[in-house]
């Protein structure tokens, strides 16, 4: 792909205005970021889902700011032009406005992010406003918010009935008033997502498992390629079974080493005869006839 110019917030709003869907994926490491950049992905989220997909925890809750910064820096090195969003981990913004602003600032200063994302509705509006006042673009996240999965009754569809759907729509309005530039709707019914998108003002609505009628789509990278062994959610589409390709390759490697079929001469380097003779005599201390003492 030809060098792309840096993706900015105005570029995203231009796409929205033209009705062009915005593409968004999670990413946690340098090589994957490189490929996502080559594929022309508009936005990258370094999600705290890395706790599950990369670190093997059962939830996102143990993820720290240090984990997030380290992975986000690696992603930025691989994807210099994508619009990069750092996901604020559990308890990096909930305790106070000041803590929220400091940690949002770390994503910008230490990992060259373009924005941050945090979970929650009306109750998080003061945090959003404080971060936005500090000049940091904020993405909200409503519906299934994994940091509150326990309170929400697990990883399930949110806003199924009119009353709960109204709460999500109200939360979206509150976040917009607080100053978010965008809102991710995760796992809400398609009609609720469409309604919120139609009624949104100067804000970009993104869908994760919430239907086609938002301004763009997000998927978890590992779900696209069968790379998360524990489960693949229904909302994900598997574009290739990279997990199987990797496992087959690993089994072949183990088999070949065991059978002494790897390495072959093309996989290693020889040494010139004269140099080798000299090495033997050097190791020998110049004495001929002795076995080398390696
Ligand atoms: O951490 C993450 O990847 C997320 C997505 C589930 C939206 O927040």
PDB file of N, CA and C in Angstrom, residues 109-157:
ATOM      1  N   UNK A 109       0.927  11.051  25.896  1.00  0.00           N
ATOM      2  CA  UNK A 109       2.335  11.462  25.971  1.00  0.00           C
ATOM      3  C   UNK A 109       3.287  10.287  25.790  1.00  0.00           C
ATOM      4  N   UNK A 110       2.942   9.129  26.346  1.00  0.00           N
ATOM      5  CA  UNK A 110       3.895   8.007  26.344  1.00  0.00           C
ATOM      6  C   UNK A 110       3.674   7.037  25.187  1.00  0.00           C
ATOM      7  N   UNK A 111       2.469   7.035  24.619  1.00  0.00           N
ATOM      8  CA  UNK A 111       2.179   6.039  23.577  1.00  0.00           C
ATOM      9  C   UNK A 111       1.666   6.675  22.283  1.00  0.00           C
ATOM     10  N   UNK A 112       1.734   7.999  22.202  1.00  0.00           N
ATOM     11  CA  UNK A 112       1.344   8.718  20.972  1.00  0.00           C
ATOM     12  C   UNK A 112      -0.053   8.348  20.485  1.00  0.00           C
ATOM     13  N   UNK A 113      -0.991   8.222  21.436  1.00  0.00           N
ATOM     14  CA  UNK A 113      -2.379   7.955  21.048  1.00  0.00           C
ATOM     15  C   UNK A 113      -3.024   9.204  20.471  1.00  0.00           C
ATOM     16  N   UNK A 114      -4.127   8.963  19.738  1.00  0.00           N
ATOM     17  CA  UNK A 114      -4.933  10.074  19.237  1.00  0.00           C
ATOM     18  C   UNK A 114      -6.144  10.314  20.118  1.00  0.00           C
ATOM     19  N   UNK A 115      -6.497   9.329  20.938  1.00  0.00           N
ATOM     20  CA  UNK A 115      -7.703   9.430  21.771  1.00  0.00           C
ATOM     21  C   UNK A 115      -7.674   8.313  22.806  1.00  0.00           C
ATOM     22  N   UNK A 116      -8.592   8.403  23.761  1.00  0.00           N
ATOM     23  CA  UNK A 116      -8.759   7.307  24.729  1.00  0.00           C
ATOM     24  C   UNK A 116     -10.221   6.871  24.724  1.00  0.00           C
ATOM     25  N   UNK A 117     -10.461   5.678  25.241  1.00  0.00           N
ATOM     26  CA  UNK A 117     -11.831   5.178  25.379  1.00  0.00           C
ATOM     27  C   UNK A 117     -12.067   4.777  26.824  1.00  0.00           C
ATOM     28  N   UNK A 118     -13.262   5.064  27.316  1.00  0.00           N
ATOM     29  CA  UNK A 118     -13.631   4.563  28.644  1.00  0.00           C
ATOM     30  C   UNK A 118     -15.065   4.061  28.622  1.00  0.00           C
ATOM     31  N   UNK A 119     -15.369   3.185  29.574  1.00  0.00           N
ATOM     32  CA  UNK A 119     -16.682   2.547  29.634  1.00  0.00           C
ATOM     33  C   UNK A 119     -17.601   3.293  30.595  1.00  0.00           C
ATOM     34  N   UNK A 120     -18.904   3.287  30.277  1.00  0.00           N
ATOM     35  CA  UNK A 120     -19.873   3.828  31.219  1.00  0.00           C
ATOM     36  C   UNK A 120     -20.699   4.961  30.639  1.00  0.00           C
ATOM     37  N   UNK A 121     -21.873   5.201  31.289  1.00  0.00           N
ATOM     38  CA  UNK A 121     -22.808   6.195  30.793  1.00  0.00           C
ATOM     39  C   UNK A 121     -22.811   7.470  31.617  1.00  0.00           C
ATOM     40  N   UNK A 122     -24.016   7.900  32.043  1.00  0.00           N
ATOM     41  CA  UNK A 122     -24.173   9.185  32.735  1.00  0.00           C
ATOM     42  C   UNK A 122     -23.203   9.321  33.905  1.00  0.00           C
ATOM     43  N   UNK A 123     -22.977   8.208  34.628  1.00  0.00           N
ATOM     44  CA  UNK A 123     -22.111   8.269  35.820  1.00  0.00           C
ATOM     45  C   UNK A 123     -20.669   8.613  35.454  1.00  0.00           C
ATOM     46  N   UNK A 124     -20.293   8.401  34.205  1.00  0.00           N
ATOM     47  CA  UNK A 124     -18.921   8.708  33.767  1.00  0.00           C
ATOM     48  C   UNK A 124     -18.836  10.053  33.027  1.00  0.00           C
ATOM     49  N   UNK A 125     -19.964  10.750  32.906  1.00  0.00           N
ATOM     50  CA  UNK A 125     -19.965  12.030  32.178  1.00  0.00           C
ATOM     51  C   UNK A 125     -18.954  13.027  32.765  1.00  0.00           C
ATOM     52  N   UNK A 126     -18.841  13.137  34.109  1.00  0.00           N
ATOM     53  CA  UNK A 126     -17.835  14.070  34.643  1.00  0.00           C
ATOM     54  C   UNK A 126     -16.401  13.697  34.241  1.00  0.00           C
ATOM     55  N   UNK A 127     -16.097  12.388  34.163  1.00  0.00           N
ATOM     56  CA  UNK A 127     -14.749  11.968  33.747  1.00  0.00           C
ATOM     57  C   UNK A 127     -14.509  12.363  32.290  1.00  0.00           C
ATOM     58  N   UNK A 128     -15.525  12.102  31.469  1.00  0.00           N
ATOM     59  CA  UNK A 128     -15.408  12.447  30.036  1.00  0.00           C
ATOM     60  C   UNK A 128     -15.158  13.950  29.899  1.00  0.00           C
ATOM     61  N   UNK A 129     -15.942  14.743  30.634  1.00  0.00           N
ATOM     62  CA  UNK A 129     -15.820  16.201  30.517  1.00  0.00           C
ATOM     63  C   UNK A 129     -14.432  16.651  30.962  1.00  0.00           C
ATOM     64  N   UNK A 130     -13.918  16.046  32.041  1.00  0.00           N
ATOM     65  CA  UNK A 130     -12.595  16.449  32.549  1.00  0.00           C
ATOM     66  C   UNK A 130     -11.510  16.107  31.532  1.00  0.00           C
ATOM     67  N   UNK A 131     -11.572  14.931  30.952  1.00  0.00           N
ATOM     68  CA  UNK A 131     -10.546  14.521  29.969  1.00  0.00           C
ATOM     69  C   UNK A 131     -10.652  15.400  28.715  1.00  0.00           C
ATOM     70  N   UNK A 132     -11.890  15.632  28.269  1.00  0.00           N
ATOM     71  CA  UNK A 132     -12.079  16.468  27.066  1.00  0.00           C
ATOM     72  C   UNK A 132     -11.570  17.893  27.323  1.00  0.00           C
ATOM     73  N   UNK A 133     -11.799  18.400  28.551  1.00  0.00           N
ATOM     74  CA  UNK A 133     -11.300  19.759  28.887  1.00  0.00           C
ATOM     75  C   UNK A 133      -9.781  19.816  28.831  1.00  0.00           C
ATOM     76  N   UNK A 134      -9.152  18.678  29.089  1.00  0.00           N
ATOM     77  CA  UNK A 134      -7.683  18.640  29.028  1.00  0.00           C
ATOM     78  C   UNK A 134      -7.202  18.534  27.577  1.00  0.00           C
ATOM     79  N   UNK A 135      -8.126  18.543  26.630  1.00  0.00           N
ATOM     80  CA  UNK A 135      -7.755  18.542  25.215  1.00  0.00           C
ATOM     81  C   UNK A 135      -7.531  17.151  24.652  1.00  0.00           C
ATOM     82  N   UNK A 136      -8.047  16.136  25.340  1.00  0.00           N
ATOM     83  CA  UNK A 136      -7.844  14.749  24.892  1.00  0.00           C
ATOM     84  C   UNK A 136      -9.173  14.204  24.346  1.00  0.00           C
ATOM     85  N   UNK A 137      -9.204  13.796  23.069  1.00  0.00           N
ATOM     86  CA  UNK A 137     -10.447  13.236  22.530  1.00  0.00           C
ATOM     87  C   UNK A 137     -10.839  11.941  23.253  1.00  0.00           C
ATOM     88  N   UNK A 138     -12.133  11.825  23.567  1.00  0.00           N
ATOM     89  CA  UNK A 138     -12.620  10.657  24.330  1.00  0.00           C
ATOM     90  C   UNK A 138     -13.710   9.931  23.546  1.00  0.00           C
ATOM     91  N   UNK A 139     -13.597   8.613  23.514  1.00  0.00           N
ATOM     92  CA  UNK A 139     -14.635   7.737  22.957  1.00  0.00           C
ATOM     93  C   UNK A 139     -15.378   7.105  24.133  1.00  0.00           C
ATOM     94  N   UNK A 140     -16.719   7.159  24.125  1.00  0.00           N
ATOM     95  CA  UNK A 140     -17.497   6.472  25.161  1.00  0.00           C
ATOM     96  C   UNK A 140     -17.756   5.026  24.740  1.00  0.00           C
ATOM     97  N   UNK A 141     -18.266   4.244  25.669  1.00  0.00           N
ATOM     98  CA  UNK A 141     -18.513   2.815  25.406  1.00  0.00           C
ATOM     99  C   UNK A 141     -19.732   2.401  26.220  1.00  0.00           C
ATOM    100  N   UNK A 142     -20.815   2.037  25.508  1.00  0.00           N
ATOM    101  CA  UNK A 142     -22.079   1.677  26.161  1.00  0.00           C
ATOM    102  C   UNK A 142     -22.543   0.294  25.714  1.00  0.00           C
ATOM    103  N   UNK A 143     -23.571  -0.229  26.404  1.00  0.00           N
ATOM    104  CA  UNK A 143     -24.088  -1.563  26.082  1.00  0.00           C
ATOM    105  C   UNK A 143     -23.359  -2.567  26.952  1.00  0.00           C
ATOM    106  N   UNK A 144     -22.800  -3.580  26.336  1.00  0.00           N
ATOM    107  CA  UNK A 144     -21.986  -4.532  27.102  1.00  0.00           C
ATOM    108  C   UNK A 144     -20.630  -3.881  27.377  1.00  0.00           C
ATOM    109  N   UNK A 145     -20.397  -3.548  28.608  1.00  0.00           N
ATOM    110  CA  UNK A 145     -19.131  -2.927  28.998  1.00  0.00           C
ATOM    111  C   UNK A 145     -18.384  -3.946  29.861  1.00  0.00           C
ATOM    112  N   UNK A 146     -17.338  -4.588  29.289  1.00  0.00           N
ATOM    113  CA  UNK A 146     -16.746  -5.754  29.957  1.00  0.00           C
ATOM    114  C   UNK A 146     -16.237  -5.489  31.376  1.00  0.00           C
ATOM    115  N   UNK A 147     -15.816  -4.256  31.683  1.00  0.00           N
ATOM    116  CA  UNK A 147     -15.335  -4.001  33.052  1.00  0.00           C
ATOM    117  C   UNK A 147     -16.467  -4.136  34.074  1.00  0.00           C
ATOM    118  N   UNK A 148     -17.728  -4.047  33.607  1.00  0.00           N
ATOM    119  CA  UNK A 148     -18.882  -4.199  34.520  1.00  0.00           C
ATOM    120  C   UNK A 148     -19.648  -5.482  34.219  1.00  0.00           C
ATOM    121  N   UNK A 149     -18.987  -6.447  33.578  1.00  0.00           N
ATOM    122  CA  UNK A 149     -19.687  -7.667  33.142  1.00  0.00           C
ATOM    123  C   UNK A 149     -20.403  -8.343  34.313  1.00  0.00           C
ATOM    124  N   UNK A 150     -19.781  -8.304  35.484  1.00  0.00           N
ATOM    125  CA  UNK A 150     -20.395  -8.962  36.630  1.00  0.00           C
ATOM    126  C   UNK A 150     -21.735  -8.295  36.964  1.00  0.00           C
ATOM    127  N   UNK A 151     -21.753  -6.963  37.019  1.00  0.00           N
ATOM    128  CA  UNK A 151     -22.989  -6.237  37.329  1.00  0.00           C
ATOM    129  C   UNK A 151     -24.022  -6.393  36.214  1.00  0.00           C
ATOM    130  N   UNK A 152     -23.563  -6.628  34.984  1.00  0.00           N
ATOM    131  CA  UNK A 152     -24.492  -6.725  33.844  1.00  0.00           C
ATOM    132  C   UNK A 152     -25.007  -8.141  33.632  1.00  0.00           C
ATOM    133  N   UNK A 153     -24.555  -9.067  34.474  1.00  0.00           N
ATOM    134  CA  UNK A 153     -25.025 -10.453  34.358  1.00  0.00           C
ATOM    135  C   UNK A 153     -24.278 -11.253  33.311  1.00  0.00           C
ATOM    136  N   UNK A 154     -23.049 -10.857  33.019  1.00  0.00           N
ATOM    137  CA  UNK A 154     -22.227 -11.636  32.069  1.00  0.00           C
ATOM    138  C   UNK A 154     -22.144 -10.969  30.719  1.00  0.00           C
ATOM    139  N   UNK A 155     -21.531 -11.703  29.769  1.00  0.00           N
ATOM    140  CA  UNK A 155     -21.308 -11.172  28.415  1.00  0.00           C
ATOM    141  C   UNK A 155     -22.555 -11.446  27.577  1.00  0.00           C
ATOM    142  N   UNK A 156     -23.560 -10.602  27.698  1.00  0.00           N
ATOM    143  CA  UNK A 156     -24.821 -10.846  26.986  1.00  0.00           C
ATOM    144  C   UNK A 156     -25.399  -9.553  26.419  1.00  0.00           C
ATOM    145  N   UNK A 157     -26.354  -9.722  25.496  1.00  0.00           N
ATOM    146  CA  UNK A 157     -27.015  -8.591  24.838  1.00  0.00           C
ATOM    147  C   UNK A 157     -27.577  -7.626  25.882  1.00  0.00           C
TER     148      UNK A 157
END
